[in-house]
Amino acid sequence: MTVFNSALRWYLPLCVLYLTASAEFDGPVVQTNLGGLRGQYVEVKGKETLVHAYLGVPFAKPPVGPLRLAPPQPTDGWEGLRDATKQPFMCIQNRQLSIDLAAALSLKVEIPDVSEDCLYLNIYVPAKASEKAKLPVMFWIHGGGFSMGAASMYDGSVLAAYQDVVVVMVQYRLGLLGFLSTGDHHIPGNMGLMDQVEGLRWVQEHIHNFGGDPGAVTIFGESAGGMSVSLLLLSPMSTGLFHRAIAQSGTAVMDGLHSSNPLPMAKMAANSSGCDITSTEKIAECMKVIGKEALLTIAEDPMMRFAVTVDGHFLPKPAEELFQNQQLHKVPFMTGINTDEGGWLLPGFFAPPNWIEGMDREEVLAFLSLIFPDPKDHWKAELVTDEYLGTSGDRVKIRNGFTQLIGDFLFNIPAIKTANSHRDAGVPMYVYELQEPPTILTKLRPSFVGVDHADDLIYVFGFCFVKALEGRCIEEDERLSLTIMKYWGNFAHTGDPNGAGLSQWPQYGAEGDYLGIGLEQVAGQHLRRERFIFHTQTLPEKIRQVKEKMSKDSPVVQTKLGGLRGQYVEVKGKETLVHAYLGVPFAKPPVGPLRLAPPQPTDGWEGLRDATKQPFMCLQDKDVMVNLISKMSSMTMEFPEISEDCLYLNIYTPAKPAQDAKLPVMVWIHGGGFTMGSASMFDGSALAAYQDVVVVMVQYRLGLLGFLSTGDHHIPGNMGLMDQVEGLRWVQEHIHNFGGDPGAVTIFGESAGGMSVSLLLLSPMSTGLFHGAIAESGTAAMDALLTLDPLLIAKMAANSSGCDITSTKKIAECMRAVGEEDILTLAKDQTMRFLVTVDGHFLIKPVEELFQNQQLHKVPFMTGITSDEGGWLLPGFLAPPNWTEGMDRGEVLPFLSVIFPDPKDHWIAELVADEYLGTSGDRVKIRNGFTQLIGDFLFNIPAIKTANAHTDAGAAVYLYEYRYIPTFIADTRPSFVGSDHGEEIFTVFGLCFTTTHVKLSSPCTKEDEHLCKTMMGYWGNFARTGDPNGAGLSQWPQYGAEGDYLGIGLEQVAGQHLRRERLIFLTQTLPEKIRQSKEEKEHREL
């Protein structure tokens, strides 16, 4: 549930107001042993005496320089009188969020600038409180999801005046600076919570100077502030620093703000800041010196969420374990919730647009995927949905169930669990439910909203008595505010909220007594009883039963190698289940003597093999893939560990295929430039279910282990491609056991996977292993992934690994023995690229020659491109920073130097630049020309060349251009980007309907779903018949002399001569200009 950070970070107390204060020239002065403070006088409505306010009082040294990401240090003193009349800087955060929300609520608010130097207190003291007064102290901790908030967003003057208490408001480090953790001693984390402890230490030492009693300190807070209070009750660091505690709408067991594994987020942040992430020490060193702008960029990134973690200092064990062991401070404790915690503020960030009008069940399930992030737990989300939504399709009832669900999961159930734990430990415990919303807020939101998250702050701080709200509160608001301040004040004075003139508040005990607080106070018992039983008893029992049933009922298939126990997979829109068999071996582990050797058929096994877990990914730089996917905020997927033992298949088959079933088989080959990728990055369940096909995902060796070549028989190369062949051989021999037809196998892949498909069409090794082929955004004519001289890179790799490079034999012997760490180091080296080569076995001649000789398998072939192949993903690797704002011609030419590496060919690069960029200096036009150039050189022109070669050889060819931009991607990048590289994958695999390890975290639109079905229809028809056409689909013309193709979008439109002008330029005009230039040069030399 760590994803809940992304919503709670937006929390801004709705009571943020600017107090109109009267400050006299000779404001109040207080002396401490650190130095003197000059504050200001503050008026409070209904009180004749003034409150003394001291703002921006330092309690710790500025946490900058060597103190960044380190525990806080006690503040130094100062000379003379320090001005304490101005709000302190806010801690580093996305300040604009506060500005926008204040404007939306028409509130006057002072929002200071942000700074790392932010560890300050605001202190409010009743007038004429002497040092001997010994008033109770109320120490406020603000909320904001540990990513935003400040002392300046609150005003303690009214509470101080009406309850005769000293109110202290603490600021603490937020976001990265407060909660980044490497999971070890380099950056243990929880610095923001340690700041709160340091603030409490300051109070113990100095609050007597303000008339406060250090022996009567009550900590209180709301939301993440309430969670802070609850965590302070569990921390050994806070022992003796407070004597009572109030946690409002936030407690220690709010799982959404905890992280059991903080390192991946630390790596993401470090990587985005340009840091070395090879060790936690290097991450720590780098993050301690990055600039303020980098910090602000991270603060503005909704994917970067830094949570509370078990650090061994502030929090020695998980909160649940501390509760079970009753390891907590046994001081009087008060906690509670509002009637409608998920009623308005939070759904604005979790729910789709127009949610207030009503919602669908699918939109609620998208939210529940945040609570149950493991795709295998989708069935648990369905159980919860049944409880909260029932079977009704009424959109308003579903909306109401959704808001209740948010409140229960985030606040209500954690609050009751926490209250029970403190009660069981023998603590005086008081629980409340706030049941009356402030009228000044009800006017700003729909009538169906009850008492929303943070509504309590209006009453607790008496904002009806702040002059800025004069006339906006009704009498009932003022009366309820006075009541609540009395309860809170009494608790601070005595540890018991009861007192004269107040309804009796029963202590929380075995009957779950609590107080309903509204215009009238009504005692009740067993708050949220039914839902609490559901969450703590019914749901766990159902989960136990389902798991037990699933373990007994999981699908089993028998092969001559042995049996496989798989798992059932749900697909949205389909009642039947798909059978998934994961990690099925098709070759012996390519380790030891089999490293850098052709794959060998797998051995069999005894009994039933577990086929429910994703296989290891082949050796690669895993962080690159994780970071790439993390930028796609709408997508979740599973990333297994990496290993040389990685030659496995994932197989998806429609439920219960008949013993004699002969379903078409679709074998998927993943992309990733032959350096990264895995079967676990894809999910074939929806395609299998909707098209009644068996989907097989193959893994193959990558990088050095898959494509290293010495250019001779010692290491001929292309081992990764031979792995694909071995996978296809396995399919021929065993797929009938899964209901598949070995005589109807279609291979398909994208990018390097599409190139693999296209190369398999040219290889004698793959003869008879498949019967149709689909190459998406990648073909054999992609020169960028081919090399004619592999020995040079082999020598580089061997040399960097300490090998003898005097002969290819010695290189081969050494590289077969180097350690896995050395191989991973090479995988992370951007200069080390291991490519496809002519090896004499898999690829017997150069691709162009095979095309010219029509030496290819003449099976039906489908290929195509997206409308903007170079639009977004690839420029991120190839273009300079800030390329999206525009580029210069000089920034494009370095890319062309990669295509034309010979310095003598610079004039050719200039010709290409003239064609794509023109003579204009317009930076946006140059940027657009650059993205078109990438797409044409890498994908578009090779695709058309390949389609022509197959057509000329007499094969049935179908060409497409994919033009759709999925709505769940459009918001993650600039509007100028069209359909980018790889985007057809979302619809080919029907990701709108998947529920397991790869799925979308935001709901699809009807248009997204419709195109998923259309694309799966075309692909499925092709697998069945060799022709994509079928009932209910627009006609797709066969590719021929006129270059017919299909434009695929929300509407399918046939066209002719795809990229015609650029094809003519690159295949005719440019070669002719080069020929003429060479002739002229030769003539001059004569």
GROMACS .gro file of C-alpha atoms in nm, residues 537-927:
model
  391
  537GLN     CA    1  -1.187  -1.182   1.068
  538THR     CA    2  -1.408  -1.247   0.765
  539LEU     CA    3  -1.166  -1.137   0.492
  540PRO     CA    4  -0.861  -1.318   0.639
  541GLU     CA    5  -1.069  -1.635   0.676
  542LYS     CA    6  -1.197  -1.612   0.317
  543ILE     CA    7  -0.841  -1.558   0.196
  544ARG     CA    8  -0.727  -1.864   0.389
  545GLN     CA    9  -1.008  -2.073   0.242
  546VAL     CA   10  -0.948  -1.956  -0.114
  547LYS     CA   11  -0.574  -2.019  -0.087
  548GLU     CA   12  -0.642  -2.367   0.043
  549LYS     CA   13  -0.885  -2.435  -0.241
  550MET     CA   14  -0.650  -2.290  -0.503
  551SER     CA   15  -0.364  -2.505  -0.382
  552LYS     CA   16  -0.584  -2.812  -0.430
  553ASP     CA   17  -0.751  -2.705  -0.755
  554SER     CA   18  -0.463  -2.551  -0.947
  555PRO     CA   19  -0.440  -2.677  -1.308
  556VAL     CA   20  -0.209  -2.966  -1.385
  557VAL     CA   21  -0.070  -3.073  -1.722
  558GLN     CA   22   0.136  -3.382  -1.801
  559THR     CA   23   0.419  -3.388  -2.055
  560LYS     CA   24   0.673  -3.659  -2.130
  561LEU     CA   25   0.927  -3.443  -1.942
  562GLY     CA   26   0.713  -3.448  -1.627
  563GLY     CA   27   0.404  -3.286  -1.477
  564LEU     CA   28   0.345  -2.912  -1.426
  565ARG     CA   29   0.121  -2.747  -1.168
  566GLY     CA   30   0.016  -2.403  -1.289
  567GLN     CA   31  -0.226  -2.140  -1.170
  568TYR     CA   32  -0.563  -1.999  -1.268
  569VAL     CA   33  -0.569  -1.647  -1.407
  570GLU     CA   34  -0.872  -1.420  -1.432
  571VAL     CA   35  -0.930  -1.204  -1.737
  572LYS     CA   36  -1.166  -0.906  -1.722
  573GLY     CA   37  -1.472  -0.959  -1.936
  574LYS     CA   38  -1.433  -1.338  -1.944
  575GLU     CA   39  -1.602  -1.578  -1.701
  576THR     CA   40  -1.370  -1.870  -1.769
  577LEU     CA   41  -1.017  -1.884  -1.631
  578VAL     CA   42  -0.692  -1.905  -1.822
  579HIS     CA   43  -0.438  -2.168  -1.717
  580ALA     CA   44  -0.091  -2.019  -1.675
  581TYR     CA   45   0.226  -2.229  -1.651
  582LEU     CA   46   0.523  -2.011  -1.561
  583GLY     CA   47   0.892  -2.089  -1.572
  584VAL     CA   48   0.869  -2.402  -1.789
  585PRO     CA   49   1.225  -2.509  -1.887
  586PHE     CA   50   1.290  -2.563  -2.259
  587ALA     CA   51   1.670  -2.600  -2.248
  588LYS     CA   52   1.937  -2.701  -2.001
  589PRO     CA   53   2.070  -2.410  -1.794
  590PRO     CA   54   2.337  -2.248  -2.017
  591VAL     CA   55   2.601  -2.246  -1.744
  592GLY     CA   56   2.944  -2.400  -1.699
  593PRO     CA   57   3.049  -2.574  -2.021
  594LEU     CA   58   2.720  -2.465  -2.185
  595ARG     CA   59   2.794  -2.093  -2.145
  596LEU     CA   60   2.835  -1.926  -2.487
  597ALA     CA   61   2.740  -2.257  -2.651
  598PRO     CA   62   2.427  -2.355  -2.847
  599PRO     CA   63   2.131  -2.449  -2.623
  600GLN     CA   64   2.071  -2.813  -2.536
  601PRO     CA   65   1.725  -2.973  -2.490
  602THR     CA   66   1.609  -2.973  -2.129
  603ASP     CA   67   1.611  -3.280  -1.908
  604GLY     CA   68   1.292  -3.418  -1.758
  605TRP     CA   69   1.196  -3.413  -1.390
  606GLU     CA   70   1.024  -3.634  -1.136
  607GLY     CA   71   0.674  -3.566  -1.011
  608LEU     CA   72   0.490  -3.231  -1.037
  609ARG     CA   73   0.698  -2.920  -1.103
  610ASP     CA   74   0.574  -2.590  -0.958
  611ALA     CA   75   0.491  -2.359  -1.249
  612THR     CA   76   0.340  -2.066  -1.059
  613LYS     CA   77   0.640  -1.834  -1.027
  614GLN     CA   78   0.803  -1.608  -1.282
  615PRO     CA   79   1.140  -1.741  -1.405
  616PHE     CA   80   1.466  -1.558  -1.346
  617MET     CA   81   1.538  -1.289  -1.603
  618CYS     CA   82   1.847  -1.344  -1.820
  619LEU     CA   83   2.155  -1.146  -1.709
  620GLN     CA   84   2.102  -0.775  -1.778
  621ASP     CA   85   2.110  -0.434  -1.612
  622LYS     CA   86   1.783  -0.477  -1.427
  623ASP     CA   87   1.779  -0.119  -1.296
  624VAL     CA   88   1.745   0.018  -1.649
  625MET     CA   89   1.425  -0.179  -1.700
  626VAL     CA   90   1.285  -0.098  -1.356
  627ASN     CA   91   1.346   0.274  -1.405
  628LEU     CA   92   1.199   0.268  -1.754
  629ILE     CA   93   0.876   0.105  -1.638
  630SER     CA   94   0.858   0.324  -1.327
  631LYS     CA   95   0.826   0.629  -1.553
  632MET     CA   96   0.506   0.474  -1.691
  633SER     CA   97   0.299   0.557  -1.385
  634SER     CA   98  -0.005   0.372  -1.520
  635MET     CA   99   0.165   0.033  -1.536
  636THR     CA  100   0.271  -0.229  -1.283
  637MET     CA  101   0.474  -0.541  -1.346
  638GLU     CA  102   0.686  -0.799  -1.171
  639PHE     CA  103   1.065  -0.798  -1.199
  640PRO     CA  104   1.224  -1.129  -1.094
  641GLU     CA  105   1.590  -1.162  -1.007
  642ILE     CA  106   1.849  -1.217  -1.282
  643SER     CA  107   2.043  -1.535  -1.350
  644GLU     CA  108   2.233  -1.721  -1.621
  645ASP     CA  109   1.979  -1.999  -1.564
  646CYS     CA  110   1.701  -1.828  -1.758
  647LEU     CA  111   1.590  -2.041  -2.054
  648TYR     CA  112   1.224  -2.079  -1.967
  649LEU     CA  113   0.880  -2.036  -2.121
  650ASN     CA  114   0.559  -1.888  -1.982
  651ILE     CA  115   0.255  -2.060  -2.133
  652TYR     CA  116  -0.107  -1.936  -2.127
  653THR     CA  117  -0.382  -2.166  -2.248
  654PRO     CA  118  -0.762  -2.115  -2.252
  655ALA     CA  119  -0.940  -2.298  -1.973
  656LYS     CA  120  -0.984  -2.672  -2.008
  657PRO     CA  121  -0.879  -2.730  -2.367
  658ALA     CA  122  -1.007  -3.067  -2.485
  659GLN     CA  123  -0.753  -3.349  -2.489
  660ASP     CA  124  -0.765  -3.345  -2.866
  661ALA     CA  125  -0.790  -2.966  -2.897
  662LYS     CA  126  -0.574  -2.809  -3.163
  663LEU     CA  127  -0.562  -2.439  -3.083
  664PRO     CA  128  -0.337  -2.199  -3.275
  665VAL     CA  129  -0.013  -2.124  -3.094
  666MET     CA  130   0.138  -1.775  -3.070
  667VAL     CA  131   0.504  -1.765  -2.959
  668TRP     CA  132   0.609  -1.421  -2.832
  669ILE     CA  133   0.968  -1.296  -2.853
  670HIS     CA  134   1.032  -0.991  -2.635
  671GLY     CA  135   1.224  -0.681  -2.736
  672GLY     CA  136   1.489  -0.481  -2.555
  673GLY     CA  137   1.772  -0.429  -2.802
  674PHE     CA  138   1.903  -0.782  -2.732
  675THR     CA  139   2.027  -0.646  -2.396
  676MET     CA  140   1.720  -0.643  -2.170
  677GLY     CA  141   1.368  -0.782  -2.133
  678SER     CA  142   1.198  -1.097  -2.009
  679ALA     CA  143   0.885  -1.309  -2.031
  680SER     CA  144   0.766  -1.163  -1.700
  681MET     CA  145   0.726  -0.821  -1.863
  682PHE     CA  146   0.430  -0.951  -2.062
  683ASP     CA  147   0.104  -1.130  -1.989
  684GLY     CA  148  -0.056  -1.354  -2.250
  685SER     CA  149  -0.373  -1.432  -2.055
  686ALA     CA  150  -0.610  -1.183  -2.222
  687LEU     CA  151  -0.493  -1.269  -2.574
  688ALA     CA  152  -0.534  -1.640  -2.494
  689ALA     CA  153  -0.883  -1.591  -2.347
  690TYR     CA  154  -1.023  -1.352  -2.608
  691GLN     CA  155  -0.876  -1.527  -2.915
  692ASP     CA  156  -0.883  -1.892  -2.803
  693VAL     CA  157  -0.512  -1.940  -2.870
  694VAL     CA  158  -0.222  -2.081  -2.671
  695VAL     CA  159   0.029  -1.803  -2.599
  696VAL     CA  160   0.393  -1.894  -2.531
  697MET     CA  161   0.650  -1.640  -2.408
  698VAL     CA  162   1.014  -1.734  -2.465
  699GLN     CA  163   1.322  -1.604  -2.284
  700TYR     CA  164   1.663  -1.601  -2.452
  701ARG     CA  165   2.017  -1.507  -2.353
  702LEU     CA  166   2.093  -1.135  -2.380
  703GLY     CA  167   2.395  -0.910  -2.415
  704LEU     CA  168   2.733  -1.077  -2.392
  705LEU     CA  169   2.597  -1.425  -2.311
  706GLY     CA  170   2.355  -1.413  -2.602
  707PHE     CA  171   2.548  -1.229  -2.871
  708LEU     CA  172   2.923  -1.226  -2.799
  709SER     CA  173   3.111  -1.348  -3.106
  710THR     CA  174   3.478  -1.395  -3.192
  711GLY     CA  175   3.380  -1.415  -3.558
  712ASP     CA  176   3.489  -1.780  -3.587
  713HIS     CA  177   3.404  -2.126  -3.454
  714HIS     CA  178   3.527  -2.054  -3.100
  715ILE     CA  179   3.225  -1.833  -3.028
  716PRO     CA  180   3.023  -1.797  -3.350
  717GLY     CA  181   2.761  -1.574  -3.185
  718ASN     CA  182   2.379  -1.546  -3.206
  719MET     CA  183   2.328  -1.781  -2.909
  720GLY     CA  184   2.021  -1.579  -2.807
  721LEU     CA  185   1.864  -1.642  -3.148
  722MET     CA  186   1.949  -2.011  -3.122
  723ASP     CA  187   1.769  -2.013  -2.785
  724GLN     CA  188   1.458  -1.893  -2.967
  725VAL     CA  189   1.497  -2.182  -3.213
  726GLU     CA  190   1.528  -2.428  -2.924
  727GLY     CA  191   1.212  -2.283  -2.773
  728LEU     CA  192   1.029  -2.341  -3.102
  729ARG     CA  193   1.157  -2.700  -3.112
  730TRP     CA  194   1.017  -2.750  -2.760
  731VAL     CA  195   0.681  -2.614  -2.880
  732GLN     CA  196   0.677  -2.862  -3.169
  733GLU     CA  197   0.732  -3.150  -2.930
  734HIS     CA  198   0.521  -3.056  -2.628
  735ILE     CA  199   0.261  -2.787  -2.700
  736HIS     CA  200  -0.006  -3.047  -2.782
  737ASN     CA  201  -0.016  -3.125  -2.408
  738PHE     CA  202  -0.148  -2.770  -2.354
  739GLY     CA  203  -0.412  -2.796  -2.627
  740GLY     CA  204  -0.191  -2.627  -2.888
  741ASP     CA  205  -0.148  -2.727  -3.251
  742PRO     CA  206   0.221  -2.768  -3.344
  743GLY     CA  207   0.112  -2.733  -3.705
  744ALA     CA  208  -0.028  -2.380  -3.649
  745VAL     CA  209   0.248  -2.183  -3.480
  746THR     CA  210   0.276  -1.807  -3.532
  747ILE     CA  211   0.587  -1.628  -3.406
  748PHE     CA  212   0.546  -1.263  -3.309
  749GLY     CA  213   0.761  -1.003  -3.141
  750GLU     CA  214   0.832  -0.632  -3.108
  751SER     CA  215   1.144  -0.419  -3.160
  752ALA     CA  216   1.440  -0.658  -3.115
  753GLY     CA  217   1.173  -0.926  -3.082
  754GLY     CA  218   1.030  -0.820  -3.419
  755MET     CA  219   1.380  -0.832  -3.564
  756SER     CA  220   1.417  -1.182  -3.419
  757VAL     CA  221   1.095  -1.288  -3.593
  758SER     CA  222   1.225  -1.142  -3.919
  759LEU     CA  223   1.562  -1.316  -3.877
  760LEU     CA  224   1.394  -1.648  -3.800
  761LEU     CA  225   1.226  -1.610  -4.140
  762LEU     CA  226   1.576  -1.608  -4.294
  763SER     CA  227   1.738  -1.885  -4.089
  764PRO     CA  228   1.775  -2.244  -4.212
  765MET     CA  229   1.771  -2.352  -3.846
  766SER     CA  230   1.402  -2.258  -3.807
  767THR     CA  231   1.268  -2.449  -4.108
  768GLY     CA  232   0.930  -2.605  -4.032
  769LEU     CA  233   0.911  -2.468  -3.677
  770PHE     CA  234   0.644  -2.204  -3.746
  771HIS     CA  235   0.377  -2.123  -4.003
  772GLY     CA  236   0.311  -1.749  -3.973
  773ALA     CA  237   0.509  -1.448  -3.851
  774ILE     CA  238   0.435  -1.100  -3.713
  775ALA     CA  239   0.718  -0.848  -3.676
  776GLU     CA  240   0.611  -0.536  -3.484
  777SER     CA  241   0.839  -0.230  -3.509
  778GLY     CA  242   1.146  -0.438  -3.586
  779THR     CA  243   1.276  -0.629  -3.887
  780ALA     CA  244   1.588  -0.802  -4.013
  781ALA     CA  245   1.685  -0.494  -4.214
  782MET     CA  246   1.756  -0.295  -3.895
  783ASP     CA  247   2.128  -0.242  -3.957
  784ALA     CA  248   2.174  -0.084  -3.613
  785LEU     CA  249   2.153  -0.426  -3.444
  786LEU     CA  250   2.380  -0.606  -3.693
  787THR     CA  251   2.758  -0.618  -3.706
  788LEU     CA  252   2.997  -0.748  -3.970
  789ASP     CA  253   3.298  -0.732  -3.737
  790PRO     CA  254   3.211  -0.874  -3.392
  791LEU     CA  255   3.571  -0.946  -3.291
  792LEU     CA  256   3.648  -0.585  -3.197
  793ILE     CA  257   3.379  -0.570  -2.928
  794ALA     CA  258   3.471  -0.922  -2.812
  795LYS     CA  259   3.828  -0.805  -2.754
  796MET     CA  260   3.705  -0.498  -2.565
  797ALA     CA  261   3.489  -0.713  -2.338
  798ALA     CA  262   3.764  -0.970  -2.283
  799ASN     CA  263   4.025  -0.705  -2.212
  800SER     CA  264   3.803  -0.529  -1.954
  801SER     CA  265   3.753  -0.871  -1.788
  802GLY     CA  266   4.129  -0.928  -1.761
  803CYS     CA  267   4.143  -1.191  -2.035
  804ASP     CA  268   4.427  -1.269  -2.273
  805ILE     CA  269   4.317  -1.135  -2.613
  806THR     CA  270   4.607  -1.262  -2.825
  807SER     CA  271   4.382  -1.525  -2.990
  808THR     CA  272   4.012  -1.593  -3.032
  809LYS     CA  273   4.061  -1.930  -2.861
  810LYS     CA  274   4.199  -1.763  -2.548
  811ILE     CA  275   3.920  -1.505  -2.553
  812ALA     CA  276   3.661  -1.785  -2.570
  813GLU     CA  277   3.820  -1.990  -2.292
  814CYS     CA  278   3.845  -1.689  -2.063
  815MET     CA  279   3.496  -1.548  -2.127
  816ARG     CA  280   3.343  -1.887  -2.051
  817ALA     CA  281   3.497  -1.867  -1.706
  818VAL     CA  282   3.456  -1.500  -1.600
  819GLY     CA  283   3.233  -1.437  -1.299
  820GLU     CA  284   2.874  -1.324  -1.309
  821GLU     CA  285   2.969  -0.989  -1.153
  822ASP     CA  286   3.206  -0.920  -1.444
  823ILE     CA  287   2.928  -0.994  -1.691
  824LEU     CA  288   2.692  -0.760  -1.505
  825THR     CA  289   2.956  -0.487  -1.512
  826LEU     CA  290   2.975  -0.526  -1.889
  827ALA     CA  291   2.594  -0.521  -1.911
  828LYS     CA  292   2.596  -0.177  -1.746
  829ASP     CA  293   2.864  -0.042  -1.981
  830GLN     CA  294   2.686   0.158  -2.252
  831THR     CA  295   2.981   0.117  -2.490
  832MET     CA  296   2.953  -0.263  -2.486
  833ARG     CA  297   2.694  -0.368  -2.742
  834PHE     CA  298   2.680  -0.727  -2.862
  835LEU     CA  299   2.497  -0.760  -3.192
  836VAL     CA  300   2.363  -1.008  -3.444
  837THR     CA  301   2.629  -1.135  -3.683
  838VAL     CA  302   2.664  -1.369  -3.980
  839ASP     CA  303   2.763  -1.685  -3.793
  840GLY     CA  304   2.726  -1.944  -4.068
  841HIS     CA  305   2.468  -2.142  -3.869
  842PHE     CA  306   2.170  -1.932  -3.770
  843LEU     CA  307   2.244  -1.655  -4.020
  844ILE     CA  308   2.437  -1.786  -4.318
  845LYS     CA  309   2.465  -1.464  -4.524
  846PRO     CA  310   2.404  -1.090  -4.476
  847VAL     CA  311   2.036  -0.999  -4.461
  848GLU     CA  312   2.041  -0.789  -4.779
  849GLU     CA  313   2.186  -1.082  -4.973
  850LEU     CA  314   1.925  -1.323  -4.839
  851PHE     CA  315   1.651  -1.078  -4.934
  852GLN     CA  316   1.795  -1.035  -5.284
  853ASN     CA  317   1.818  -1.412  -5.331
  854GLN     CA  318   1.470  -1.461  -5.185
  855GLN     CA  319   1.619  -1.707  -4.935
  856LEU     CA  320   1.341  -1.683  -4.681
  857HIS     CA  321   1.054  -1.890  -4.542
  858LYS     CA  322   0.751  -1.807  -4.756
  859VAL     CA  323   0.489  -1.808  -4.480
  860PRO     CA  324   0.222  -1.540  -4.426
  861PHE     CA  325   0.393  -1.235  -4.282
  862MET     CA  326   0.256  -0.930  -4.102
  863THR     CA  327   0.470  -0.630  -4.013
  864GLY     CA  328   0.424  -0.266  -3.926
  865ILE     CA  329   0.523   0.042  -3.736
  866THR     CA  330   0.376   0.302  -3.503
  867SER     CA  331   0.307   0.653  -3.627
  868ASP     CA  332   0.584   0.810  -3.417
  869GLU     CA  333   0.851   0.542  -3.356
  870GLY     CA  334   1.108   0.802  -3.253
  871GLY     CA  335   0.866   1.027  -3.069
  872TRP     CA  336   0.947   0.983  -2.700
  873LEU     CA  337   1.109   0.668  -2.567
  874LEU     CA  338   1.423   0.658  -2.782
  875PRO     CA  339   1.506   1.032  -2.787
  876GLY     CA  340   1.530   1.001  -2.410
  877PHE     CA  341   1.846   0.795  -2.471
  878LEU     CA  342   1.973   0.961  -2.790
  879ALA     CA  343   1.893   1.331  -2.748
  880PRO     CA  344   2.047   1.596  -2.518
  881PRO     CA  345   1.871   1.713  -2.198
  882ASN     CA  346   1.568   1.938  -2.251
  883TRP     CA  347   1.531   1.813  -2.609
  884THR     CA  348   1.154   1.834  -2.576
  885GLU     CA  349   1.175   2.215  -2.578
  886GLY     CA  350   1.360   2.218  -2.910
  887MET     CA  351   1.692   2.126  -3.068
  888ASP     CA  352   1.970   2.277  -3.277
  889ARG     CA  353   2.103   2.125  -3.598
  890GLY     CA  354   2.434   2.067  -3.420
  891GLU     CA  355   2.256   1.843  -3.167
  892VAL     CA  356   2.114   1.623  -3.444
  893LEU     CA  357   2.442   1.564  -3.627
  894PRO     CA  358   2.598   1.353  -3.344
  895PHE     CA  359   2.315   1.101  -3.388
  896LEU     CA  360   2.385   1.089  -3.762
  897SER     CA  361   2.753   1.029  -3.690
  898VAL     CA  362   2.644   0.699  -3.534
  899ILE     CA  363   2.474   0.603  -3.861
  900PHE     CA  364   2.762   0.736  -4.070
  901PRO     CA  365   3.063   0.674  -3.841
  902ASP     CA  366   3.330   0.736  -4.107
  903PRO     CA  367   3.438   1.104  -4.075
  904LYS     CA  368   3.469   1.109  -4.454
  905ASP     CA  369   3.093   1.055  -4.472
  906HIS     CA  370   3.007   1.372  -4.280
  907TRP     CA  371   2.875   1.524  -4.604
  908ILE     CA  372   2.622   1.238  -4.627
  909ALA     CA  373   2.500   1.323  -4.276
  910GLU     CA  374   2.458   1.682  -4.391
  911LEU     CA  375   2.243   1.566  -4.685
  912VAL     CA  376   2.019   1.370  -4.446
  913ALA     CA  377   2.001   1.666  -4.208
  914ASP     CA  378   1.894   1.891  -4.496
  915GLU     CA  379   1.614   1.648  -4.581
  916TYR     CA  380   1.477   1.615  -4.228
  917LEU     CA  381   1.556   1.952  -4.074
  918GLY     CA  382   1.543   2.185  -4.373
  919THR     CA  383   1.716   2.520  -4.350
  920SER     CA  384   1.498   2.667  -4.078
  921GLY     CA  385   1.653   2.745  -3.743
  922ASP     CA  386   1.320   2.675  -3.570
  923ARG     CA  387   1.418   2.455  -3.274
  924VAL     CA  388   1.077   2.288  -3.253
  925LYS     CA  389   1.081   2.198  -3.622
  926ILE     CA  390   1.434   2.060  -3.581
  927ARG     CA  391   1.318   1.854  -3.283
   0.00000   0.00000   0.00000
